[in-house]
Amino acid sequence: EIRFRLGDALIKVEHLEEAERILLGVQLQYVRLKDWHKEALTLELLVKTASNSKDLIERCMKIKAIYEDAKTDEKIKKRFKIEPQIMNRGRYILRNSANLVRGQNEELAIELQKLMVDAFID
């Protein structure tokens, strides 16, 4: 949590390389813990630190995969109902990622936007 917040703060002051280094470690930790929501939050920040189109697209693809899984996972759907703020944050993550990747990969941007609706329908 502290390293996540530090990465976020470094992005705000435009220390993107340092933020990226820290957040890559945070993201791996959340993958190991199987915490999809915190992984998505971390990937959202990593999208902002991407210094090249390969990293940007790769991170957006990971976000897409997380929310595609959410469409079919009953436990996640229940969590969206219990904690609607997680659903709202998911939409925000998808929208921001779509906006940032649009210049590099229009098709991926469209897919992310489509997931903003599809991932959260019962």
mmCIF file of N, CA, C and O in Angstrom, residues 14-106:
data_model
loop_
_atom_site.group_PDB
_atom_site.id
_atom_site.type_symbol
_atom_site.label_atom_id
_atom_site.label_comp_id
_atom_site.label_asym_id
_atom_site.label_seq_id
_atom_site.Cartn_x
_atom_site.Cartn_y
_atom_site.Cartn_z
ATOM 1 N N GLU A 14 5.735 14.005 -11.677
ATOM 2 C CA GLU A 14 6.343 13.672 -12.966
ATOM 3 C C GLU A 14 7.702 12.984 -12.868
ATOM 4 O O GLU A 14 8.565 13.156 -13.733
ATOM 5 N N HIS A 15 7.890 12.177 -11.838
ATOM 6 C CA HIS A 15 9.068 11.314 -11.717
ATOM 7 C C HIS A 15 8.658 9.928 -12.205
ATOM 8 O O HIS A 15 8.560 8.974 -11.430
ATOM 9 N N LEU A 16 8.402 9.856 -13.505
ATOM 10 C CA LEU A 16 7.761 8.667 -14.073
ATOM 11 C C LEU A 16 8.636 7.421 -14.037
ATOM 12 O O LEU A 16 8.139 6.324 -13.779
ATOM 13 N N GLU A 17 9.923 7.559 -14.295
ATOM 14 C CA GLU A 17 10.795 6.380 -14.291
ATOM 15 C C GLU A 17 10.881 5.754 -12.907
ATOM 16 O O GLU A 17 10.815 4.531 -12.757
ATOM 17 N N GLU A 18 11.037 6.580 -11.902
ATOM 18 C CA GLU A 18 11.106 6.079 -10.528
ATOM 19 C C GLU A 18 9.767 5.460 -10.114
ATOM 20 O O GLU A 18 9.726 4.394 -9.498
ATOM 21 N N ALA A 19 8.673 6.107 -10.487
ATOM 22 C CA ALA A 19 7.342 5.579 -10.182
ATOM 23 C C ALA A 19 7.148 4.223 -10.856
ATOM 24 O O ALA A 19 6.647 3.279 -10.239
ATOM 25 N N GLU A 20 7.553 4.126 -12.104
ATOM 26 C CA GLU A 20 7.393 2.879 -12.843
ATOM 27 C C GLU A 20 8.158 1.741 -12.179
ATOM 28 O O GLU A 20 7.632 0.641 -12.006
ATOM 29 N N ARG A 21 9.385 2.007 -11.783
ATOM 30 C CA ARG A 21 10.216 0.984 -11.129
ATOM 31 C C ARG A 21 9.522 0.451 -9.867
ATOM 32 O O ARG A 21 9.437 -0.750 -9.648
ATOM 33 N N ILE A 22 9.000 1.339 -9.068
ATOM 34 C CA ILE A 22 8.322 0.944 -7.829
ATOM 35 C C ILE A 22 7.025 0.204 -8.133
ATOM 36 O O ILE A 22 6.739 -0.852 -7.555
ATOM 37 N N LEU A 23 6.243 0.733 -9.059
ATOM 38 C CA LEU A 23 4.923 0.160 -9.345
ATOM 39 C C LEU A 23 5.003 -1.194 -10.036
ATOM 40 O O LEU A 23 4.103 -2.027 -9.865
ATOM 41 N N LEU A 24 6.052 -1.453 -10.788
ATOM 42 C CA LEU A 24 6.206 -2.784 -11.391
ATOM 43 C C LEU A 24 6.326 -3.848 -10.301
ATOM 44 O O LEU A 24 5.755 -4.931 -10.410
ATOM 45 N N GLY A 25 7.055 -3.526 -9.244
ATOM 46 C CA GLY A 25 7.162 -4.447 -8.110
ATOM 47 C C GLY A 25 5.837 -4.623 -7.385
ATOM 48 O O GLY A 25 5.466 -5.735 -6.995
ATOM 49 N N VAL A 26 5.103 -3.538 -7.237
ATOM 50 C CA VAL A 26 3.787 -3.584 -6.585
ATOM 51 C C VAL A 26 2.834 -4.449 -7.402
ATOM 52 O O VAL A 26 2.121 -5.293 -6.854
ATOM 53 N N GLN A 27 2.854 -4.265 -8.716
ATOM 54 C CA GLN A 27 1.960 -5.037 -9.582
ATOM 55 C C GLN A 27 2.257 -6.531 -9.473
ATOM 56 O O GLN A 27 1.344 -7.347 -9.357
ATOM 57 N N LEU A 28 3.522 -6.904 -9.462
ATOM 58 C CA LEU A 28 3.887 -8.323 -9.325
ATOM 59 C C LEU A 28 3.413 -8.883 -7.986
ATOM 60 O O LEU A 28 2.973 -10.036 -7.909
ATOM 61 N N GLN A 29 3.498 -8.081 -6.941
ATOM 62 C CA GLN A 29 3.025 -8.508 -5.630
ATOM 63 C C GLN A 29 1.528 -8.818 -5.675
ATOM 64 O O GLN A 29 1.079 -9.829 -5.156
ATOM 65 N N TYR A 30 0.743 -7.955 -6.327
ATOM 66 C CA TYR A 30 -0.700 -8.174 -6.399
ATOM 67 C C TYR A 30 -1.046 -9.354 -7.299
ATOM 68 O O TYR A 30 -2.047 -10.038 -7.059
ATOM 69 N N VAL A 31 -0.219 -9.621 -8.302
ATOM 70 C CA VAL A 31 -0.428 -10.823 -9.126
ATOM 71 C C VAL A 31 -0.244 -12.060 -8.248
ATOM 72 O O VAL A 31 -1.062 -12.983 -8.268
ATOM 73 N N ARG A 32 0.832 -12.067 -7.462
ATOM 74 C CA ARG A 32 1.097 -13.214 -6.571
ATOM 75 C C ARG A 32 -0.018 -13.404 -5.547
ATOM 76 O O ARG A 32 -0.381 -14.523 -5.211
ATOM 77 N N LEU A 33 -0.572 -12.286 -5.063
ATOM 78 C CA LEU A 33 -1.644 -12.349 -4.064
ATOM 79 C C LEU A 33 -3.015 -12.627 -4.695
ATOM 80 O O LEU A 33 -4.003 -12.792 -3.981
ATOM 81 N N LYS A 34 -3.055 -12.618 -6.029
ATOM 82 C CA LYS A 34 -4.307 -12.812 -6.777
ATOM 83 C C LYS A 34 -5.348 -11.749 -6.401
ATOM 84 O O LYS A 34 -6.530 -12.024 -6.305
ATOM 85 N N ASP A 35 -4.861 -10.529 -6.206
ATOM 86 C CA ASP A 35 -5.746 -9.398 -5.891
ATOM 87 C C ASP A 35 -5.970 -8.619 -7.185
ATOM 88 O O ASP A 35 -5.252 -7.666 -7.505
ATOM 89 N N TRP A 36 -6.970 -9.029 -7.954
ATOM 90 C CA TRP A 36 -7.213 -8.464 -9.288
ATOM 91 C C TRP A 36 -7.528 -6.967 -9.232
ATOM 92 O O TRP A 36 -7.122 -6.217 -10.102
ATOM 93 N N HIS A 37 -8.246 -6.537 -8.194
ATOM 94 C CA HIS A 37 -8.634 -5.128 -8.120
ATOM 95 C C HIS A 37 -7.417 -4.233 -7.901
ATOM 96 O O HIS A 37 -7.232 -3.233 -8.599
ATOM 97 N N LYS A 38 -6.573 -4.594 -6.948
ATOM 98 C CA LYS A 38 -5.383 -3.781 -6.690
ATOM 99 C C LYS A 38 -4.394 -3.882 -7.848
ATOM 100 O O LYS A 38 -3.693 -2.911 -8.149
ATOM 101 N N GLU A 39 -4.371 -5.032 -8.512
ATOM 102 C CA GLU A 39 -3.526 -5.139 -9.705
ATOM 103 C C GLU A 39 -4.013 -4.169 -10.779
ATOM 104 O O GLU A 39 -3.215 -3.474 -11.421
ATOM 105 N N ALA A 40 -5.326 -4.094 -10.981
ATOM 106 C CA ALA A 40 -5.883 -3.172 -11.980
ATOM 107 C C ALA A 40 -5.577 -1.721 -11.612
ATOM 108 O O ALA A 40 -5.221 -0.914 -12.487
ATOM 109 N N LEU A 41 -5.686 -1.384 -10.337
ATOM 110 C CA LEU A 41 -5.362 -0.022 -9.893
ATOM 111 C C LEU A 41 -3.893 0.307 -10.180
ATOM 112 O O LEU A 41 -3.557 1.407 -10.627
ATOM 113 N N THR A 42 -3.026 -0.665 -9.932
ATOM 114 C CA THR A 42 -1.596 -0.465 -10.169
ATOM 115 C C THR A 42 -1.314 -0.358 -11.664
ATOM 116 O O THR A 42 -0.524 0.496 -12.096
ATOM 117 N N LEU A 43 -1.952 -1.198 -12.452
ATOM 118 C CA LEU A 43 -1.774 -1.118 -13.902
ATOM 119 C C LEU A 43 -2.237 0.224 -14.446
ATOM 120 O O LEU A 43 -1.631 0.770 -15.375
ATOM 121 N N GLU A 44 -3.296 0.764 -13.863
ATOM 122 C CA GLU A 44 -3.765 2.089 -14.287
ATOM 123 C C GLU A 44 -2.647 3.120 -14.135
ATOM 124 O O GLU A 44 -2.418 3.953 -15.021
ATOM 125 N N LEU A 45 -1.933 3.060 -13.011
ATOM 126 C CA LEU A 45 -0.816 3.985 -12.801
ATOM 127 C C LEU A 45 0.333 3.668 -13.753
ATOM 128 O O LEU A 45 0.974 4.576 -14.294
ATOM 129 N N LEU A 46 0.586 2.383 -13.975
ATOM 130 C CA LEU A 46 1.667 2.004 -14.884
ATOM 131 C C LEU A 46 1.395 2.437 -16.324
ATOM 132 O O LEU A 46 2.327 2.725 -17.077
ATOM 133 N N VAL A 47 0.137 2.493 -16.706
ATOM 134 C CA VAL A 47 -0.215 3.009 -18.032
ATOM 135 C C VAL A 47 0.269 4.460 -18.150
ATOM 136 O O VAL A 47 0.789 4.871 -19.186
ATOM 137 N N LYS A 48 0.139 5.201 -17.082
ATOM 138 C CA LYS A 48 0.556 6.608 -17.100
ATOM 139 C C LYS A 48 2.076 6.759 -17.169
ATOM 140 O O LYS A 48 2.574 7.792 -17.621
ATOM 141 N N THR A 49 2.816 5.746 -16.704
ATOM 142 C CA THR A 49 4.285 5.835 -16.696
ATOM 143 C C THR A 49 4.914 5.257 -17.950
ATOM 144 O O THR A 49 6.130 5.384 -18.125
ATOM 145 N N ALA A 50 4.139 4.622 -18.802
ATOM 146 C CA ALA A 50 4.690 3.944 -19.986
ATOM 147 C C ALA A 50 5.486 4.924 -20.846
ATOM 148 O O ALA A 50 4.975 5.962 -21.252
ATOM 149 N N SER A 51 6.730 4.568 -21.114
ATOM 150 C CA SER A 51 7.594 5.444 -21.903
ATOM 151 C C SER A 51 7.636 5.047 -23.373
ATOM 152 O O SER A 51 8.248 5.732 -24.180
ATOM 153 N N ASN A 52 6.988 3.931 -23.705
ATOM 154 C CA ASN A 52 6.939 3.517 -25.109
ATOM 155 C C ASN A 52 5.610 2.819 -25.383
ATOM 156 O O ASN A 52 4.912 2.392 -24.461
ATOM 157 N N SER A 53 5.270 2.716 -26.658
ATOM 158 C CA SER A 53 3.964 2.176 -27.024
ATOM 159 C C SER A 53 3.841 0.693 -26.673
ATOM 160 O O SER A 53 2.753 0.234 -26.331
ATOM 161 N N LYS A 54 4.937 -0.053 -26.712
ATOM 162 C CA LYS A 54 4.889 -1.488 -26.366
ATOM 163 C C LYS A 54 4.413 -1.672 -24.923
ATOM 164 O O LYS A 54 3.520 -2.471 -24.652
ATOM 165 N N ASP A 55 5.020 -0.933 -23.994
ATOM 166 C CA ASP A 55 4.625 -1.041 -22.583
ATOM 167 C C ASP A 55 3.195 -0.564 -22.378
ATOM 168 O O ASP A 55 2.428 -1.182 -21.635
ATOM 169 N N LEU A 56 2.844 0.530 -23.031
ATOM 170 C CA LEU A 56 1.489 1.066 -22.908
ATOM 171 C C LEU A 56 0.453 0.037 -23.357
ATOM 172 O O LEU A 56 -0.509 -0.250 -22.640
ATOM 173 N N ILE A 57 0.660 -0.531 -24.525
ATOM 174 C CA ILE A 57 -0.289 -1.505 -25.062
ATOM 175 C C ILE A 57 -0.329 -2.761 -24.199
ATOM 176 O O ILE A 57 -1.409 -3.277 -23.892
ATOM 177 N N GLU A 58 0.838 -3.233 -23.762
ATOM 178 C CA GLU A 58 0.894 -4.432 -22.923
ATOM 179 C C GLU A 58 0.116 -4.237 -21.622
ATOM 180 O O GLU A 58 -0.644 -5.099 -21.190
ATOM 181 N N ARG A 59 0.265 -3.093 -21.005
ATOM 182 C CA ARG A 59 -0.423 -2.813 -19.738
ATOM 183 C C ARG A 59 -1.928 -2.668 -19.949
ATOM 184 O O ARG A 59 -2.716 -3.152 -19.134
ATOM 185 N N CYS A 60 -2.305 -2.043 -21.039
ATOM 186 C CA CYS A 60 -3.738 -1.928 -21.349
ATOM 187 C C CYS A 60 -4.336 -3.303 -21.647
ATOM 188 O O CYS A 60 -5.485 -3.571 -21.281
ATOM 189 N N MET A 61 -3.565 -4.174 -22.279
ATOM 190 C CA MET A 61 -4.042 -5.535 -22.546
ATOM 191 C C MET A 61 -4.261 -6.297 -21.232
ATOM 192 O O MET A 61 -5.217 -7.059 -21.099
ATOM 193 N N LYS A 62 -3.396 -6.070 -20.262
ATOM 194 C CA LYS A 62 -3.558 -6.715 -18.951
ATOM 195 C C LYS A 62 -4.819 -6.206 -18.255
ATOM 196 O O LYS A 62 -5.555 -6.990 -17.640
ATOM 197 N N ILE A 63 -5.066 -4.917 -18.352
ATOM 198 C CA ILE A 63 -6.291 -4.346 -17.784
ATOM 199 C C ILE A 63 -7.500 -4.962 -18.468
ATOM 200 O O ILE A 63 -8.465 -5.365 -17.813
ATOM 201 N N LYS A 64 -7.437 -5.053 -19.777
ATOM 202 C CA LYS A 64 -8.528 -5.657 -20.543
ATOM 203 C C LYS A 64 -8.780 -7.092 -20.080
ATOM 204 O O LYS A 64 -9.929 -7.492 -19.859
ATOM 205 N N ALA A 65 -7.723 -7.869 -19.902
ATOM 206 C CA ALA A 65 -7.863 -9.263 -19.466
ATOM 207 C C ALA A 65 -8.517 -9.364 -18.089
ATOM 208 O O ALA A 65 -9.368 -10.224 -17.857
ATOM 209 N N ILE A 66 -8.147 -8.476 -17.183
ATOM 210 C CA ILE A 66 -8.729 -8.483 -15.838
ATOM 211 C C ILE A 66 -10.237 -8.281 -15.912
ATOM 212 O O ILE A 66 -11.010 -9.013 -15.289
ATOM 213 N N TYR A 67 -10.675 -7.300 -16.693
ATOM 214 C CA TYR A 67 -12.102 -6.999 -16.736
ATOM 215 C C TYR A 67 -12.878 -7.946 -17.652
ATOM 216 O O TYR A 67 -14.077 -8.122 -17.454
ATOM 217 N N GLU A 68 -12.199 -8.595 -18.574
ATOM 218 C CA GLU A 68 -12.868 -9.665 -19.331
ATOM 219 C C GLU A 68 -13.157 -10.847 -18.409
ATOM 220 O O GLU A 68 -14.216 -11.458 -18.486
ATOM 221 N N ASP A 69 -12.214 -11.158 -17.539
ATOM 222 C CA ASP A 69 -12.447 -12.209 -16.543
ATOM 223 C C ASP A 69 -13.592 -11.831 -15.612
ATOM 224 O O ASP A 69 -14.385 -12.685 -15.210
ATOM 225 N N ALA A 70 -13.685 -10.559 -15.280
ATOM 226 C CA ALA A 70 -14.738 -10.092 -14.378
ATOM 227 C C ALA A 70 -16.123 -10.331 -14.966
ATOM 228 O O ALA A 70 -17.084 -10.534 -14.226
ATOM 229 N N LYS A 71 -16.228 -10.318 -16.283
ATOM 230 C CA LYS A 71 -17.531 -10.524 -16.929
ATOM 231 C C LYS A 71 -18.115 -11.894 -16.612
ATOM 232 O O LYS A 71 -19.328 -12.051 -16.570
ATOM 233 N N THR A 72 -17.253 -12.891 -16.391
ATOM 234 C CA THR A 72 -17.734 -14.264 -16.219
ATOM 235 C C THR A 72 -17.536 -14.812 -14.805
ATOM 236 O O THR A 72 -18.040 -15.889 -14.506
ATOM 237 N N ASP A 73 -16.836 -14.101 -13.969
ATOM 238 C CA ASP A 73 -16.542 -14.590 -12.619
ATOM 239 C C ASP A 73 -17.660 -14.176 -11.658
ATOM 240 O O ASP A 73 -17.839 -12.992 -11.369
ATOM 241 N N GLU A 74 -18.391 -15.147 -11.155
ATOM 242 C CA GLU A 74 -19.537 -14.858 -10.275
ATOM 243 C C GLU A 74 -19.121 -14.183 -8.972
ATOM 244 O O GLU A 74 -19.846 -13.335 -8.457
ATOM 245 N N LYS A 75 -17.965 -14.557 -8.423
ATOM 246 C CA LYS A 75 -17.493 -13.921 -7.190
ATOM 247 C C LYS A 75 -17.237 -12.431 -7.412
ATOM 248 O O LYS A 75 -17.565 -11.602 -6.569
ATOM 249 N N ILE A 76 -16.672 -12.105 -8.555
ATOM 250 C CA ILE A 76 -16.396 -10.701 -8.857
ATOM 251 C C ILE A 76 -17.704 -9.945 -9.063
ATOM 252 O O ILE A 76 -17.865 -8.822 -8.571
ATOM 253 N N LYS A 77 -18.643 -10.549 -9.762
ATOM 254 C CA LYS A 77 -19.941 -9.893 -9.978
ATOM 255 C C LYS A 77 -20.626 -9.600 -8.649
ATOM 256 O O LYS A 77 -21.212 -8.529 -8.468
ATOM 257 N N LYS A 78 -20.564 -10.551 -7.709
ATOM 258 C CA LYS A 78 -21.151 -10.321 -6.394
ATOM 259 C C LYS A 78 -20.451 -9.173 -5.676
ATOM 260 O O LYS A 78 -21.091 -8.360 -5.011
ATOM 261 N N ARG A 79 -19.121 -9.121 -5.831
ATOM 262 C CA ARG A 79 -18.368 -8.051 -5.182
ATOM 263 C C ARG A 79 -18.775 -6.691 -5.752
ATOM 264 O O ARG A 79 -18.855 -5.708 -5.024
ATOM 265 N N PHE A 80 -19.035 -6.634 -7.066
ATOM 266 C CA PHE A 80 -19.486 -5.378 -7.674
ATOM 267 C C PHE A 80 -20.799 -4.918 -7.043
ATOM 268 O O PHE A 80 -21.015 -3.724 -6.842
ATOM 269 N N LYS A 81 -21.689 -5.870 -6.737
ATOM 270 C CA LYS A 81 -22.976 -5.514 -6.138
ATOM 271 C C LYS A 81 -22.806 -5.031 -4.704
ATOM 272 O O LYS A 81 -23.467 -4.085 -4.279
ATOM 273 N N ILE A 82 -21.918 -5.686 -3.971
ATOM 274 C CA ILE A 82 -21.694 -5.339 -2.571
ATOM 275 C C ILE A 82 -20.901 -4.036 -2.454
ATOM 276 O O ILE A 82 -21.150 -3.217 -1.566
ATOM 277 N N GLU A 83 -19.930 -3.861 -3.356
ATOM 278 C CA GLU A 83 -19.044 -2.692 -3.317
ATOM 279 C C GLU A 83 -19.099 -1.970 -4.667
ATOM 280 O O GLU A 83 -18.188 -2.099 -5.482
ATOM 281 N N PRO A 84 -20.151 -1.193 -4.905
ATOM 282 C CA PRO A 84 -20.294 -0.539 -6.213
ATOM 283 C C PRO A 84 -19.153 0.416 -6.554
ATOM 284 O O PRO A 84 -18.912 0.690 -7.723
ATOM 285 N N GLN A 85 -18.425 0.882 -5.550
ATOM 286 C CA GLN A 85 -17.296 1.763 -5.831
ATOM 287 C C GLN A 85 -16.211 1.033 -6.623
ATOM 288 O O GLN A 85 -15.497 1.653 -7.425
ATOM 289 N N ILE A 86 -16.104 -0.282 -6.448
ATOM 290 C CA ILE A 86 -15.131 -1.056 -7.213
ATOM 291 C C ILE A 86 -15.557 -1.119 -8.679
ATOM 292 O O ILE A 86 -14.727 -1.002 -9.586
ATOM 293 N N MET A 87 -16.839 -1.267 -8.911
ATOM 294 C CA MET A 87 -17.366 -1.263 -10.275
ATOM 295 C C MET A 87 -17.137 0.110 -10.918
ATOM 296 O O MET A 87 -16.670 0.192 -12.057
ATOM 297 N N ASN A 88 -17.429 1.159 -10.187
ATOM 298 C CA ASN A 88 -17.234 2.514 -10.723
ATOM 299 C C ASN A 88 -15.765 2.785 -11.013
ATOM 300 O O ASN A 88 -15.422 3.398 -12.028
ATOM 301 N N ARG A 89 -14.896 2.335 -10.127
ATOM 302 C CA ARG A 89 -13.458 2.526 -10.342
ATOM 303 C C ARG A 89 -12.999 1.725 -11.567
ATOM 304 O O ARG A 89 -12.151 2.186 -12.334
ATOM 305 N N GLY A 90 -13.571 0.539 -11.760
ATOM 306 C CA GLY A 90 -13.250 -0.262 -12.935
ATOM 307 C C GLY A 90 -13.597 0.467 -14.224
ATOM 308 O O GLY A 90 -12.810 0.477 -15.180
ATOM 309 N N ARG A 91 -14.748 1.075 -14.247
ATOM 310 C CA ARG A 91 -15.141 1.864 -15.426
ATOM 311 C C ARG A 91 -14.159 3.013 -15.664
ATOM 312 O O ARG A 91 -13.784 3.305 -16.790
ATOM 313 N N TYR A 92 -13.763 3.658 -14.592
ATOM 314 C CA TYR A 92 -12.820 4.769 -14.675
ATOM 315 C C TYR A 92 -11.474 4.284 -15.233
ATOM 316 O O TYR A 92 -10.883 4.927 -16.112
ATOM 317 N N ILE A 93 -10.992 3.154 -14.728
ATOM 318 C CA ILE A 93 -9.724 2.581 -15.195
ATOM 319 C C ILE A 93 -9.808 2.262 -16.684
ATOM 320 O O ILE A 93 -8.896 2.579 -17.457
ATOM 321 N N LEU A 94 -10.899 1.641 -17.095
ATOM 322 C CA LEU A 94 -11.071 1.287 -18.505
ATOM 323 C C LEU A 94 -11.135 2.537 -19.385
ATOM 324 O O LEU A 94 -10.519 2.584 -20.460
ATOM 325 N N ARG A 95 -11.869 3.552 -18.947
ATOM 326 C CA ARG A 95 -11.999 4.783 -19.733
ATOM 327 C C ARG A 95 -10.650 5.483 -19.871
ATOM 328 O O ARG A 95 -10.247 5.890 -20.964
ATOM 329 N N ASN A 96 -9.933 5.623 -18.760
ATOM 330 C CA ASN A 96 -8.631 6.294 -18.810
ATOM 331 C C ASN A 96 -7.635 5.528 -19.669
ATOM 332 O O ASN A 96 -6.888 6.127 -20.440
ATOM 333 N N SER A 97 -7.626 4.221 -19.524
ATOM 334 C CA SER A 97 -6.713 3.402 -20.324
ATOM 335 C C SER A 97 -7.035 3.531 -21.808
ATOM 336 O O SER A 97 -6.133 3.657 -22.636
ATOM 337 N N ALA A 98 -8.331 3.515 -22.133
ATOM 338 C CA ALA A 98 -8.750 3.668 -23.533
ATOM 339 C C ALA A 98 -8.275 5.017 -24.077
ATOM 340 O O ALA A 98 -7.749 5.090 -25.191
ATOM 341 N N ASN A 99 -8.423 6.061 -23.297
ATOM 342 C CA ASN A 99 -8.013 7.393 -23.743
ATOM 343 C C ASN A 99 -6.501 7.480 -23.960
ATOM 344 O O ASN A 99 -6.044 8.111 -24.918
ATOM 345 N N LEU A 100 -5.732 6.841 -23.084
ATOM 346 C CA LEU A 100 -4.275 6.918 -23.193
ATOM 347 C C LEU A 100 -3.717 6.063 -24.328
ATOM 348 O O LEU A 100 -2.709 6.415 -24.932
ATOM 349 N N VAL A 101 -4.374 4.953 -24.641
ATOM 350 C CA VAL A 101 -3.858 4.050 -25.677
ATOM 351 C C VAL A 101 -4.390 4.387 -27.067
ATOM 352 O O VAL A 101 -3.871 3.896 -28.067
ATOM 353 N N ARG A 102 -5.394 5.221 -27.145
ATOM 354 C CA ARG A 102 -6.066 5.520 -28.414
ATOM 355 C C ARG A 102 -5.096 5.902 -29.534
ATOM 356 O O ARG A 102 -5.224 5.450 -30.662
ATOM 357 N N GLY A 103 -4.118 6.717 -29.261
ATOM 358 C CA GLY A 103 -3.178 7.156 -30.290
ATOM 359 C C GLY A 103 -2.261 6.047 -30.789
ATOM 360 O O GLY A 103 -1.730 6.128 -31.895
ATOM 361 N N GLN A 104 -2.086 5.018 -29.995
ATOM 362 C CA GLN A 104 -1.192 3.917 -30.356
ATOM 363 C C GLN A 104 -1.933 2.719 -30.943
ATOM 364 O O GLN A 104 -1.399 1.999 -31.781
ATOM 365 N N ASN A 105 -3.170 2.497 -30.430
ATOM 366 C CA ASN A 105 -3.908 1.305 -30.845
ATOM 367 C C ASN A 105 -5.409 1.581 -30.705
ATOM 368 O O ASN A 105 -5.996 1.340 -29.648
ATOM 369 N N GLU A 106 -5.995 2.086 -31.762
ATOM 370 C CA GLU A 106 -7.411 2.465 -31.756
ATOM 371 C C GLU A 106 -8.317 1.274 -31.460
ATOM 372 O O GLU A 106 -9.298 1.395 -30.725
#
